[in-house]
Amino acid sequence: MKRDYSQFLPFTAKNGMPEKASSFLEILGWNSFYEQQLSLDAREHYALVRITEVHRSHLRIKGEGVDQLIAFQPDLCVGDWVLYDESRQKIQYALERKSLLKRRRAGTGRDLQLIASNIDTAFIVTSCNHDFNPARLERYLALALEAEITPVILLTKTDLCEDMQTYLDQARRISPLAFVVALNAHEDDVRRLLSDWCKLGQTVAFIGSSGVGKSTLVNGLRGDSTVPTQSIREDDSKGRHTTTARQLYVIDGACVVIDTPGMRELQLSNAADGIAHLFDDLERLADKCRFKDCTHQTEPGCAITQAISSGEIEEERFMRWKKLAREEAFNSASLAERRAKDKAFGKMVKTAMRTKAKTRR
Ligand SMILES: Nc1nc2c(ncn2[C@@H]2O[C@H](COP(=O)(O)OP(=O)(O)OP(=O)(O)O)[C@@H](O)[C@H]2O)c(=O)[nH]1
Ligand SMILES: [Mg+2]
Ligand SMILES: [Zn+2]
């Protein structure tokens, strides 16, 4: 007799995603990608939880029958799936991430800051006003492409702008890899407009500058106004940051959504693939230059300068590509250098300790 094993499967899945959630974990985004990382032993001994909030000093974890605050851990971020040891009140280990958004920490530090993980779609939010900036949108796009996350550009505040079509056209020209949606987050049916990406089992995130309407969109998806938003409309570029924590919300019958605080500055690090993907057409053109090390300035046989003069490519876009690639290379190199220094310092300390221990004997 052929046994039917389907009842032992974690859930009925289509492409690894539940069609209908039958447990809280599935509602939180649990799927076969994480399931296959678990041993029987792990399943038996630990609770499966997702990090749903990251604050300065603490994290919040949620799972079946678990809703708890624990101490902040710098190596974890919102969206992570972890195994939690309830008796010792301690995170045992984190599961491999499906995707990770990360940037160079703002300010003088050179290290990486984790933004959010295990995301399927990143909504890159900008408003139809002076926040709109192709160079900045390209940064966010490269960030999402690096993490292999679907990017969608969301143009908000269409009600406040007269030439919405110009913004739409500009946004569509940025990359064929990004979908573009324009909306009024107060009046439009946010859930319907974003329904293609906000299906059950999916994790989506809103990222962008402060004041562009990320939290307002979360409220639009939820159908209420529980998430705090800027009470008075301020100048976006100077807008005070209303959202201060990274937080995951469950949308009834749909996806989970991560709201993030506005980013003042987005510096990419370890994102060369994302940049290459975004500017793939320029990379391929550069391969046709006569000289391998062509700087695309005055060299003869330069395919890039030819394409610029024939109007095939925009000079500004080429300049933005160079700038972003240069900055990313610098950030990644300084991060690698710092890591090497940290490693060398660690080794030196270990050797010194060993020598000290020996001389004491
Ligand atoms: N008119 C109009 N106002 C909007 C729209 N979307 C957001 N707003 C307003 O813009 C202001 C900023 O919105 P928030 O949702 O707080 O912005 P945020 O991106 O979450 O900002 P931070 O949390 O600081 O990163 C609020 O006053 C919103 O009511 C829109 O589509 N149209
Ligand atoms: Mg907010
Ligand atoms: Zn060239």
mmCIF file of C-alpha atoms and ligand atoms in Angstrom:
data_model
loop_
_atom_site.group_PDB
_atom_site.id
_atom_site.type_symbol
_atom_site.label_atom_id
_atom_site.label_comp_id
_atom_site.label_asym_id
_atom_site.label_seq_id
_atom_site.Cartn_x
_atom_site.Cartn_y
_atom_site.Cartn_z
ATOM 1 C CA MET A 1 0.000 0.000 0.000
ATOM 2 C CA LYS A 2 1.273 3.437 -0.890
ATOM 3 C CA ARG A 3 1.310 5.683 2.136
ATOM 4 C CA ASP A 4 0.104 9.221 1.944
ATOM 5 C CA TYR A 5 2.793 11.357 3.508
ATOM 6 C CA SER A 6 1.083 14.643 2.839
ATOM 7 C CA GLN A 7 -0.261 14.858 6.376
ATOM 8 C CA PHE A 8 3.329 14.971 7.649
ATOM 9 C CA LEU A 9 4.259 17.887 5.471
ATOM 10 C CA PRO A 10 4.476 21.166 7.341
ATOM 11 C CA PHE A 11 1.731 22.695 5.212
ATOM 12 C CA THR A 12 0.159 22.435 1.797
ATOM 13 C CA ALA A 13 2.489 24.495 -0.263
ATOM 14 C CA LYS A 14 2.661 25.857 -3.752
ATOM 15 C CA ASN A 15 6.176 27.021 -4.611
ATOM 16 C CA GLY A 16 7.030 26.782 -0.926
ATOM 17 C CA MET A 17 4.345 29.260 0.028
ATOM 18 C CA PRO A 18 1.146 28.460 1.912
ATOM 19 C CA GLU A 19 -2.096 29.005 0.017
ATOM 20 C CA LYS A 20 -3.966 29.181 3.250
ATOM 21 C CA ALA A 21 -2.215 29.641 6.567
ATOM 22 C CA SER A 22 -2.999 26.997 9.120
ATOM 23 C CA SER A 23 -0.687 28.152 11.878
ATOM 24 C CA PHE A 24 0.604 31.371 13.363
ATOM 25 C CA LEU A 25 4.096 30.585 12.045
ATOM 26 C CA GLU A 26 2.812 30.460 8.473
ATOM 27 C CA ILE A 27 1.068 33.772 9.013
ATOM 28 C CA LEU A 28 4.434 35.101 10.171
ATOM 29 C CA GLY A 29 6.024 33.890 6.923
ATOM 30 C CA TRP A 30 7.370 30.466 7.842
ATOM 31 C CA ASN A 31 7.894 28.250 4.787
ATOM 32 C CA SER A 32 9.831 25.262 3.430
ATOM 33 C CA PHE A 33 13.061 27.276 3.032
ATOM 34 C CA TYR A 34 13.335 27.514 6.838
ATOM 35 C CA GLU A 35 11.648 24.177 7.551
ATOM 36 C CA GLN A 36 14.355 22.250 5.703
ATOM 37 C CA GLN A 37 17.037 23.758 7.943
ATOM 38 C CA LEU A 38 15.601 22.132 11.058
ATOM 39 C CA SER A 39 16.703 18.872 12.590
ATOM 40 C CA LEU A 40 14.177 16.804 14.539
ATOM 41 C CA ASP A 41 16.164 17.564 17.657
ATOM 42 C CA ALA A 42 15.928 21.316 17.073
ATOM 43 C CA ARG A 43 12.177 21.076 16.489
ATOM 44 C CA GLU A 44 11.746 19.170 19.734
ATOM 45 C CA HIS A 45 13.872 21.327 21.998
ATOM 46 C CA TYR A 46 13.399 24.874 20.837
ATOM 47 C CA ALA A 47 10.607 27.267 19.967
ATOM 48 C CA LEU A 48 10.563 28.674 16.442
ATOM 49 C CA VAL A 49 10.249 32.427 16.621
ATOM 50 C CA ARG A 50 10.653 35.443 14.351
ATOM 51 C CA ILE A 51 12.221 38.727 15.402
ATOM 52 C CA THR A 52 9.394 41.201 15.009
ATOM 53 C CA GLU A 53 10.864 44.344 16.572
ATOM 54 C CA VAL A 54 14.343 45.787 16.967
ATOM 55 C CA HIS A 55 14.810 48.631 19.445
ATOM 56 C CA ARG A 56 17.998 50.180 20.805
ATOM 57 C CA SER A 57 18.219 47.923 23.834
ATOM 58 C CA HIS A 58 15.865 45.059 23.124
ATOM 59 C CA LEU A 59 14.275 42.793 20.547
ATOM 60 C CA ARG A 60 10.814 41.317 20.428
ATOM 61 C CA ILE A 61 10.290 37.716 19.365
ATOM 62 C CA LYS A 62 7.030 36.067 18.392
ATOM 63 C CA GLY A 63 6.049 32.499 17.641
ATOM 64 C CA GLU A 64 3.374 29.959 18.514
ATOM 65 C CA GLY A 65 2.579 30.864 22.158
ATOM 66 C CA VAL A 66 5.668 33.086 22.451
ATOM 67 C CA ASP A 67 5.668 36.868 22.625
ATOM 68 C CA GLN A 68 8.654 38.147 24.503
ATOM 69 C CA LEU A 69 11.201 40.922 24.850
ATOM 70 C CA ILE A 70 14.853 39.906 24.950
ATOM 71 C CA ALA A 71 18.146 41.812 25.109
ATOM 72 C CA PHE A 72 19.446 43.430 21.914
ATOM 73 C CA GLN A 73 21.921 41.391 19.867
ATOM 74 C CA PRO A 74 23.825 43.216 17.120
ATOM 75 C CA ASP A 75 24.074 40.180 14.846
ATOM 76 C CA LEU A 76 20.285 39.800 14.612
ATOM 77 C CA CYS A 77 17.758 41.914 12.777
ATOM 78 C CA VAL A 78 14.047 42.247 12.246
ATOM 79 C CA GLY A 79 12.725 39.435 10.061
ATOM 80 C CA ASP A 80 15.220 36.821 11.301
ATOM 81 C CA TRP A 81 13.961 33.349 12.171
ATOM 82 C CA VAL A 82 15.617 31.971 15.291
ATOM 83 C CA LEU A 83 15.419 28.971 17.594
ATOM 84 C CA TYR A 84 14.585 30.064 21.105
ATOM 85 C CA ASP A 85 15.416 28.081 24.218
ATOM 86 C CA GLU A 86 12.442 28.872 26.451
ATOM 87 C CA SER A 87 13.838 27.303 29.619
ATOM 88 C CA ARG A 88 17.075 29.304 29.455
ATOM 89 C CA GLN A 89 15.372 32.308 27.849
ATOM 90 C CA LYS A 90 18.088 32.456 25.246
ATOM 91 C CA ILE A 91 18.389 32.411 21.486
ATOM 92 C CA GLN A 92 20.035 29.154 20.491
ATOM 93 C CA TYR A 93 20.797 30.009 16.881
ATOM 94 C CA ALA A 94 19.517 31.896 13.879
ATOM 95 C CA LEU A 95 18.389 30.145 10.716
ATOM 96 C CA GLU A 96 20.028 30.906 7.401
ATOM 97 C CA ARG A 97 18.499 34.032 5.882
ATOM 98 C CA LYS A 98 16.708 33.987 2.573
ATOM 99 C CA SER A 99 17.642 37.621 2.006
ATOM 100 C CA LEU A 100 19.267 40.481 3.907
ATOM 101 C CA LEU A 101 19.174 44.253 3.486
ATOM 102 C CA LYS A 102 22.327 45.865 4.832
ATOM 103 C CA ARG A 103 24.180 49.136 4.462
ATOM 104 C CA ARG A 104 27.285 50.878 5.673
ATOM 105 C CA ARG A 105 26.430 52.312 9.075
ATOM 106 C CA ALA A 106 25.699 56.034 8.893
ATOM 107 C CA GLY A 107 28.303 58.394 10.354
ATOM 108 C CA THR A 108 31.982 57.709 10.672
ATOM 109 C CA GLY A 109 31.763 53.977 11.460
ATOM 110 C CA ARG A 110 32.725 51.688 8.615
ATOM 111 C CA ASP A 111 30.877 48.573 9.685
ATOM 112 C CA LEU A 112 27.696 47.128 8.282
ATOM 113 C CA GLN A 113 24.280 47.780 9.708
ATOM 114 C CA LEU A 114 21.629 45.116 9.252
ATOM 115 C CA ILE A 115 18.320 46.643 8.139
ATOM 116 C CA ALA A 116 15.943 43.685 7.807
ATOM 117 C CA SER A 117 15.961 40.087 6.626
ATOM 118 C CA ASN A 118 13.941 37.382 4.912
ATOM 119 C CA ILE A 119 12.106 39.833 2.698
ATOM 120 C CA ASP A 120 10.474 38.982 -0.625
ATOM 121 C CA THR A 121 9.605 42.480 -1.837
ATOM 122 C CA ALA A 122 11.135 45.850 -0.965
ATOM 123 C CA PHE A 123 8.877 48.832 -1.521
ATOM 124 C CA ILE A 124 11.204 51.750 -2.142
ATOM 125 C CA VAL A 125 9.100 54.706 -1.069
ATOM 126 C CA THR A 126 9.549 58.269 -2.289
ATOM 127 C CA SER A 127 7.104 61.138 -2.516
ATOM 128 C CA CYS A 128 6.241 63.129 -5.629
ATOM 129 C CA ASN A 129 8.148 66.192 -4.418
ATOM 130 C CA HIS A 130 11.743 67.157 -3.685
ATOM 131 C CA ASP A 131 12.438 63.766 -2.034
ATOM 132 C CA PHE A 132 12.326 62.240 -5.525
ATOM 133 C CA ASN A 133 15.903 61.677 -6.629
ATOM 134 C CA PRO A 134 17.028 59.122 -9.273
ATOM 135 C CA ALA A 135 20.485 58.709 -7.703
ATOM 136 C CA ARG A 136 18.955 57.838 -4.341
ATOM 137 C CA LEU A 137 16.413 55.489 -5.896
ATOM 138 C CA GLU A 138 19.262 53.715 -7.693
ATOM 139 C CA ARG A 139 20.981 53.163 -4.346
ATOM 140 C CA TYR A 140 17.884 51.531 -2.904
ATOM 141 C CA LEU A 141 17.432 49.472 -6.064
ATOM 142 C CA ALA A 142 21.018 48.219 -5.943
ATOM 143 C CA LEU A 143 20.515 47.363 -2.264
ATOM 144 C CA ALA A 144 17.427 45.269 -3.074
ATOM 145 C CA LEU A 145 18.958 43.622 -6.153
ATOM 146 C CA GLU A 146 22.081 42.704 -4.171
ATOM 147 C CA ALA A 147 19.812 40.889 -1.705
ATOM 148 C CA GLU A 148 17.807 39.272 -4.547
ATOM 149 C CA ILE A 149 14.648 40.979 -3.381
ATOM 150 C CA THR A 150 11.954 42.171 -5.822
ATOM 151 C CA PRO A 151 12.109 45.993 -5.944
ATOM 152 C CA VAL A 152 8.989 48.128 -6.334
ATOM 153 C CA ILE A 153 9.205 51.929 -6.456
ATOM 154 C CA LEU A 154 6.266 53.527 -4.658
ATOM 155 C CA LEU A 155 5.524 57.162 -5.433
ATOM 156 C CA THR A 156 3.389 58.670 -2.679
ATOM 157 C CA LYS A 157 1.556 61.986 -2.195
ATOM 158 C CA THR A 158 0.187 62.037 -5.740
ATOM 159 C CA ASP A 159 -2.609 64.221 -4.329
ATOM 160 C CA LEU A 160 -0.115 66.970 -3.542
ATOM 161 C CA CYS A 161 1.566 67.146 -6.919
ATOM 162 C CA GLU A 162 0.400 68.545 -10.217
ATOM 163 C CA ASP A 163 2.770 66.811 -12.603
ATOM 164 C CA MET A 164 2.517 63.240 -11.396
ATOM 165 C CA GLN A 165 3.065 61.889 -14.909
ATOM 166 C CA THR A 166 6.541 63.455 -15.004
ATOM 167 C CA TYR A 167 7.483 61.638 -11.776
ATOM 168 C CA LEU A 168 6.038 58.389 -13.089
ATOM 169 C CA ASP A 169 7.951 58.690 -16.362
ATOM 170 C CA GLN A 170 11.199 59.466 -14.549
ATOM 171 C CA ALA A 171 10.719 56.566 -12.127
ATOM 172 C CA ARG A 172 9.991 54.143 -14.967
ATOM 173 C CA ARG A 173 13.155 55.202 -16.773
ATOM 174 C CA ILE A 174 15.356 54.310 -13.788
ATOM 175 C CA SER A 175 15.382 50.568 -14.371
ATOM 176 C CA PRO A 176 13.373 47.946 -16.233
ATOM 177 C CA LEU A 177 13.938 45.721 -13.184
ATOM 178 C CA ALA A 178 11.649 47.747 -10.909
ATOM 179 C CA PHE A 179 7.881 47.982 -10.912
ATOM 180 C CA VAL A 180 6.494 51.462 -10.301
ATOM 181 C CA VAL A 181 3.249 52.312 -8.481
ATOM 182 C CA ALA A 182 1.983 55.839 -7.735
ATOM 183 C CA LEU A 183 -0.611 56.455 -5.034
ATOM 184 C CA ASN A 184 -2.164 58.664 -2.442
ATOM 185 C CA ALA A 185 -1.549 56.695 0.732
ATOM 186 C CA HIS A 186 -4.494 58.347 2.497
ATOM 187 C CA GLU A 187 -7.193 57.898 -0.110
ATOM 188 C CA ASP A 188 -6.244 55.005 -2.396
ATOM 189 C CA ASP A 189 -6.898 51.347 -1.663
ATOM 190 C CA VAL A 190 -3.326 50.502 -0.679
ATOM 191 C CA ARG A 191 -4.081 46.840 -0.120
ATOM 192 C CA ARG A 192 -5.572 46.399 -3.584
ATOM 193 C CA LEU A 193 -2.813 48.353 -5.337
ATOM 194 C CA LEU A 194 -0.081 46.292 -3.648
ATOM 195 C CA SER A 195 -1.943 42.971 -3.668
ATOM 196 C CA ASP A 196 0.398 41.339 -6.220
ATOM 197 C CA TRP A 197 3.248 41.489 -3.733
ATOM 198 C CA CYS A 198 1.359 41.295 -0.430
ATOM 199 C CA LYS A 199 0.088 37.739 -0.578
ATOM 200 C CA LEU A 200 -0.163 35.421 2.389
ATOM 201 C CA GLY A 201 3.221 33.993 3.370
ATOM 202 C CA GLN A 202 5.134 36.904 1.817
ATOM 203 C CA THR A 203 7.289 39.393 3.715
ATOM 204 C CA VAL A 204 7.456 42.919 2.361
ATOM 205 C CA ALA A 205 9.285 45.987 3.679
ATOM 206 C CA PHE A 206 8.948 49.742 3.278
ATOM 207 C CA ILE A 207 12.251 51.586 2.954
ATOM 208 C CA GLY A 208 13.073 55.205 2.094
ATOM 209 C CA SER A 209 13.653 58.651 3.557
ATOM 210 C CA SER A 210 11.830 60.020 6.587
ATOM 211 C CA GLY A 211 8.431 61.577 5.926
ATOM 212 C CA VAL A 212 7.697 59.890 2.599
ATOM 213 C CA GLY A 213 4.781 57.919 4.047
ATOM 214 C CA LYS A 214 6.092 54.445 4.932
ATOM 215 C CA SER A 215 4.099 54.119 8.150
ATOM 216 C CA THR A 216 1.043 55.657 6.495
ATOM 217 C CA LEU A 217 1.270 52.817 3.951
ATOM 218 C CA VAL A 218 1.461 50.228 6.741
ATOM 219 C CA ASN A 219 -1.752 51.718 8.118
ATOM 220 C CA GLY A 220 -3.233 51.572 4.606
ATOM 221 C CA LEU A 221 -2.465 47.852 4.425
ATOM 222 C CA ARG A 222 -3.828 47.266 7.917
ATOM 223 C CA GLY A 223 -6.931 49.317 7.303
ATOM 224 C CA ASP A 224 -6.509 51.383 10.462
ATOM 225 C CA SER A 225 -4.309 54.141 11.822
ATOM 226 C CA THR A 226 -2.590 52.446 14.729
ATOM 227 C CA VAL A 227 0.983 52.939 13.520
ATOM 228 C CA PRO A 228 2.208 56.430 14.515
ATOM 229 C CA THR A 229 2.856 58.770 11.592
ATOM 230 C CA GLN A 230 4.069 62.358 11.420
ATOM 231 C CA SER A 231 1.183 64.379 12.746
ATOM 232 C CA ILE A 232 1.858 67.543 10.793
ATOM 233 C CA ARG A 233 3.159 67.552 7.266
ATOM 234 C CA GLU A 234 6.712 68.786 7.406
ATOM 235 C CA ASP A 235 9.408 69.491 4.892
ATOM 236 C CA ASP A 236 10.321 65.891 3.979
ATOM 237 C CA SER A 237 14.058 66.379 3.814
ATOM 238 C CA LYS A 238 14.124 67.821 7.326
ATOM 239 C CA GLY A 239 11.259 65.704 8.648
ATOM 240 C CA ARG A 240 11.830 64.458 12.148
ATOM 241 C CA HIS A 241 12.006 60.701 12.281
ATOM 242 C CA THR A 242 8.684 59.419 13.527
ATOM 243 C CA THR A 243 9.426 55.702 13.307
ATOM 244 C CA THR A 244 12.432 54.818 15.436
ATOM 245 C CA ALA A 245 12.270 51.015 15.588
ATOM 246 C CA ARG A 246 12.233 48.408 12.846
ATOM 247 C CA GLN A 247 8.989 46.581 13.258
ATOM 248 C CA LEU A 248 7.107 43.735 11.612
ATOM 249 C CA TYR A 249 3.306 43.836 11.400
ATOM 250 C CA VAL A 250 0.908 41.057 10.441
ATOM 251 C CA ILE A 251 -1.670 42.064 7.835
ATOM 252 C CA ASP A 252 -4.810 39.986 8.328
ATOM 253 C CA GLY A 253 -5.235 37.468 5.521
ATOM 254 C CA ALA A 254 -2.231 38.858 3.654
ATOM 255 C CA CYS A 255 1.511 39.390 4.059
ATOM 256 C CA VAL A 256 3.673 40.550 6.926
ATOM 257 C CA VAL A 257 5.148 44.002 6.505
ATOM 258 C CA ILE A 258 8.282 45.537 7.972
ATOM 259 C CA ASP A 259 8.259 49.274 8.656
ATOM 260 C CA THR A 260 11.672 50.906 8.950
ATOM 261 C CA PRO A 261 12.831 54.333 10.196
ATOM 262 C CA GLY A 262 13.689 56.827 7.440
ATOM 263 C CA MET A 263 17.281 56.645 6.258
ATOM 264 C CA ARG A 264 19.147 59.923 5.996
ATOM 265 C CA GLU A 265 22.009 58.453 4.088
ATOM 266 C CA LEU A 266 22.293 55.161 2.252
ATOM 267 C CA GLN A 267 25.880 54.110 1.671
ATOM 268 C CA LEU A 268 26.321 50.756 0.010
ATOM 269 C CA SER A 269 28.938 48.255 1.080
ATOM 270 C CA ASN A 270 29.387 44.704 -0.224
ATOM 271 C CA ALA A 271 26.844 45.440 -2.942
ATOM 272 C CA ALA A 272 28.919 45.187 -6.130
ATOM 273 C CA ASP A 273 26.621 42.548 -7.650
ATOM 274 C CA GLY A 274 23.541 44.675 -7.022
ATOM 275 C CA ILE A 275 25.157 47.664 -8.732
ATOM 276 C CA ALA A 276 26.343 45.508 -11.643
ATOM 277 C CA HIS A 277 22.841 44.112 -12.035
ATOM 278 C CA LEU A 278 21.233 47.558 -12.001
ATOM 279 C CA PHE A 279 23.692 48.971 -14.541
ATOM 280 C CA ASP A 280 24.023 45.801 -16.560
ATOM 281 C CA ASP A 281 23.534 47.645 -19.894
ATOM 282 C CA LEU A 282 26.447 49.994 -19.113
ATOM 283 C CA GLU A 283 28.672 47.154 -17.926
ATOM 284 C CA ARG A 284 28.062 45.310 -21.171
ATOM 285 C CA LEU A 285 28.739 48.415 -23.218
ATOM 286 C CA ALA A 286 32.004 49.004 -21.321
ATOM 287 C CA ASP A 287 33.110 45.496 -22.338
ATOM 288 C CA LYS A 288 33.112 46.735 -25.927
ATOM 289 C CA CYS A 289 35.650 49.536 -25.272
ATOM 290 C CA ARG A 290 38.920 49.046 -27.155
ATOM 291 C CA PHE A 291 41.005 49.113 -23.959
ATOM 292 C CA LYS A 292 40.255 46.804 -21.086
ATOM 293 C CA ASP A 293 41.116 49.497 -18.519
ATOM 294 C CA CYS A 294 39.209 52.244 -20.369
ATOM 295 C CA THR A 295 38.191 55.086 -18.052
ATOM 296 C CA HIS A 296 35.569 56.220 -20.589
ATOM 297 C CA GLN A 297 36.987 59.731 -20.741
ATOM 298 C CA THR A 298 39.282 60.453 -23.677
ATOM 299 C CA GLU A 299 40.324 57.005 -24.881
ATOM 300 C CA PRO A 300 39.808 56.178 -28.555
ATOM 301 C CA GLY A 301 37.376 53.346 -29.308
ATOM 302 C CA CYS A 302 35.364 53.985 -26.122
ATOM 303 C CA ALA A 303 31.910 52.459 -26.504
ATOM 304 C CA ILE A 304 30.525 54.474 -23.585
ATOM 305 C CA THR A 305 31.498 57.941 -24.865
ATOM 306 C CA GLN A 306 30.195 56.935 -28.292
ATOM 307 C CA ALA A 307 26.865 55.854 -26.802
ATOM 308 C CA ILE A 308 26.637 59.116 -24.836
ATOM 309 C CA SER A 309 27.277 61.273 -27.896
ATOM 310 C CA SER A 310 24.761 59.328 -29.988
ATOM 311 C CA GLY A 311 22.182 59.815 -27.239
ATOM 312 C CA GLU A 312 21.841 56.063 -26.672
ATOM 313 C CA ILE A 313 22.639 56.457 -22.987
ATOM 314 C CA GLU A 314 22.208 59.386 -20.587
ATOM 315 C CA GLU A 315 25.462 60.955 -19.438
ATOM 316 C CA GLU A 316 24.025 61.641 -15.956
ATOM 317 C CA ARG A 317 23.155 57.981 -15.516
ATOM 318 C CA PHE A 318 26.677 56.975 -16.533
ATOM 319 C CA MET A 319 28.118 59.448 -13.999
ATOM 320 C CA ARG A 320 25.846 58.100 -11.263
ATOM 321 C CA TRP A 321 26.952 54.553 -12.031
ATOM 322 C CA LYS A 322 30.638 55.503 -11.771
ATOM 323 C CA LYS A 323 30.093 57.384 -8.519
ATOM 324 C CA LEU A 324 28.102 54.591 -6.897
ATOM 325 C CA ALA A 325 30.520 51.865 -8.021
ATOM 326 C CA ARG A 326 33.503 53.896 -6.752
ATOM 327 C CA GLU A 327 31.893 54.576 -3.403
ATOM 328 C CA GLU A 328 30.845 50.947 -2.976
ATOM 329 C CA ALA A 329 34.361 49.718 -3.791
ATOM 330 C CA PHE A 330 35.816 52.143 -1.233
ATOM 331 C CA ASN A 331 33.337 51.120 1.478
ATOM 332 C CA SER A 332 33.837 47.403 0.842
ATOM 333 C CA ALA A 333 37.629 47.761 0.830
ATOM 334 C CA SER A 334 37.656 49.726 4.084
ATOM 335 C CA LEU A 335 35.336 47.159 5.660
ATOM 336 C CA ALA A 336 37.631 44.323 4.521
ATOM 337 C CA GLU A 337 40.649 46.233 5.822
ATOM 338 C CA ARG A 338 38.977 46.788 9.156
ATOM 339 C CA ARG A 339 38.043 43.125 9.416
ATOM 340 C CA ALA A 340 41.609 42.101 8.602
ATOM 341 C CA LYS A 341 42.880 44.533 11.253
ATOM 342 C CA ASP A 342 40.387 43.206 13.811
ATOM 343 C CA LYS A 343 41.486 39.662 12.992
ATOM 344 C CA ALA A 344 45.174 40.554 13.275
ATOM 345 C CA PHE A 345 44.518 42.351 16.558
ATOM 346 C CA GLY A 346 42.546 39.340 17.842
ATOM 347 C CA LYS A 347 45.459 37.050 16.950
ATOM 348 C CA MET A 348 47.942 39.376 18.642
ATOM 349 C CA VAL A 349 45.874 39.435 21.834
ATOM 350 C CA LYS A 350 45.602 35.624 21.826
ATOM 351 C CA THR A 351 49.366 35.219 21.337
ATOM 352 C CA ALA A 352 50.070 37.747 24.092
ATOM 353 C CA MET A 353 47.699 35.915 26.467
ATOM 354 C CA ARG A 354 49.323 32.580 25.665
ATOM 355 C CA THR A 355 52.823 33.974 26.231
ATOM 356 C CA LYS A 356 51.665 35.501 29.504
ATOM 357 C CA ALA A 357 50.139 32.192 30.617
ATOM 358 C CA LYS A 358 53.360 30.334 29.748
ATOM 359 C CA THR A 359 55.610 32.762 31.627
ATOM 360 C CA ARG A 360 53.392 32.418 34.711
ATOM 361 C CA ARG A 361 53.767 28.652 34.762
HETATM 362 N N1 LIG B 1 -1.245 64.152 1.290
HETATM 363 C C1 LIG B 1 -0.603 63.021 1.543
HETATM 364 N N2 LIG B 1 0.062 62.919 2.696
HETATM 365 C C2 LIG B 1 0.708 61.762 2.943
HETATM 366 C C3 LIG B 1 0.733 60.680 2.020
HETATM 367 N N3 LIG B 1 1.470 59.692 2.540
HETATM 368 C C4 LIG B 1 1.903 60.114 3.744
HETATM 369 N N4 LIG B 1 1.441 61.378 3.990
HETATM 370 C C5 LIG B 1 1.707 62.221 5.167
HETATM 371 O O1 LIG B 1 3.126 62.416 5.232
HETATM 372 C C6 LIG B 1 3.556 62.497 6.587
HETATM 373 C C7 LIG B 1 4.684 61.484 6.811
HETATM 374 O O2 LIG B 1 4.164 60.175 6.766
HETATM 375 P P1 LIG B 1 4.772 58.967 7.626
HETATM 376 O O3 LIG B 1 3.995 57.766 7.224
HETATM 377 O O4 LIG B 1 4.871 59.296 9.057
HETATM 378 O O5 LIG B 1 6.250 58.913 6.991
HETATM 379 P P2 LIG B 1 7.410 57.841 7.260
HETATM 380 O O6 LIG B 1 8.019 57.546 5.938
HETATM 381 O O7 LIG B 1 6.901 56.687 8.021
HETATM 382 O O8 LIG B 1 8.446 58.696 8.119
HETATM 383 P P3 LIG B 1 9.518 58.160 9.240
HETATM 384 O O9 LIG B 1 8.809 57.270 10.169
HETATM 385 O O10 LIG B 1 10.030 59.407 9.878
HETATM 386 O O11 LIG B 1 10.591 57.461 8.444
HETATM 387 C C8 LIG B 1 2.322 62.224 7.437
HETATM 388 O O12 LIG B 1 1.818 63.461 7.894
HETATM 389 C C9 LIG B 1 1.369 61.545 6.487
HETATM 390 O O13 LIG B 1 0.002 61.766 6.826
HETATM 391 C C10 LIG B 1 0.017 60.846 0.785
HETATM 392 O O14 LIG B 1 -0.012 59.981 -0.102
HETATM 393 N N5 LIG B 1 -0.616 62.032 0.611
HETATM 394 MG MG MG B 2 7.393 55.909 9.824
HETATM 395 ZN ZN ZN B 3 35.323 53.258 -22.498
#
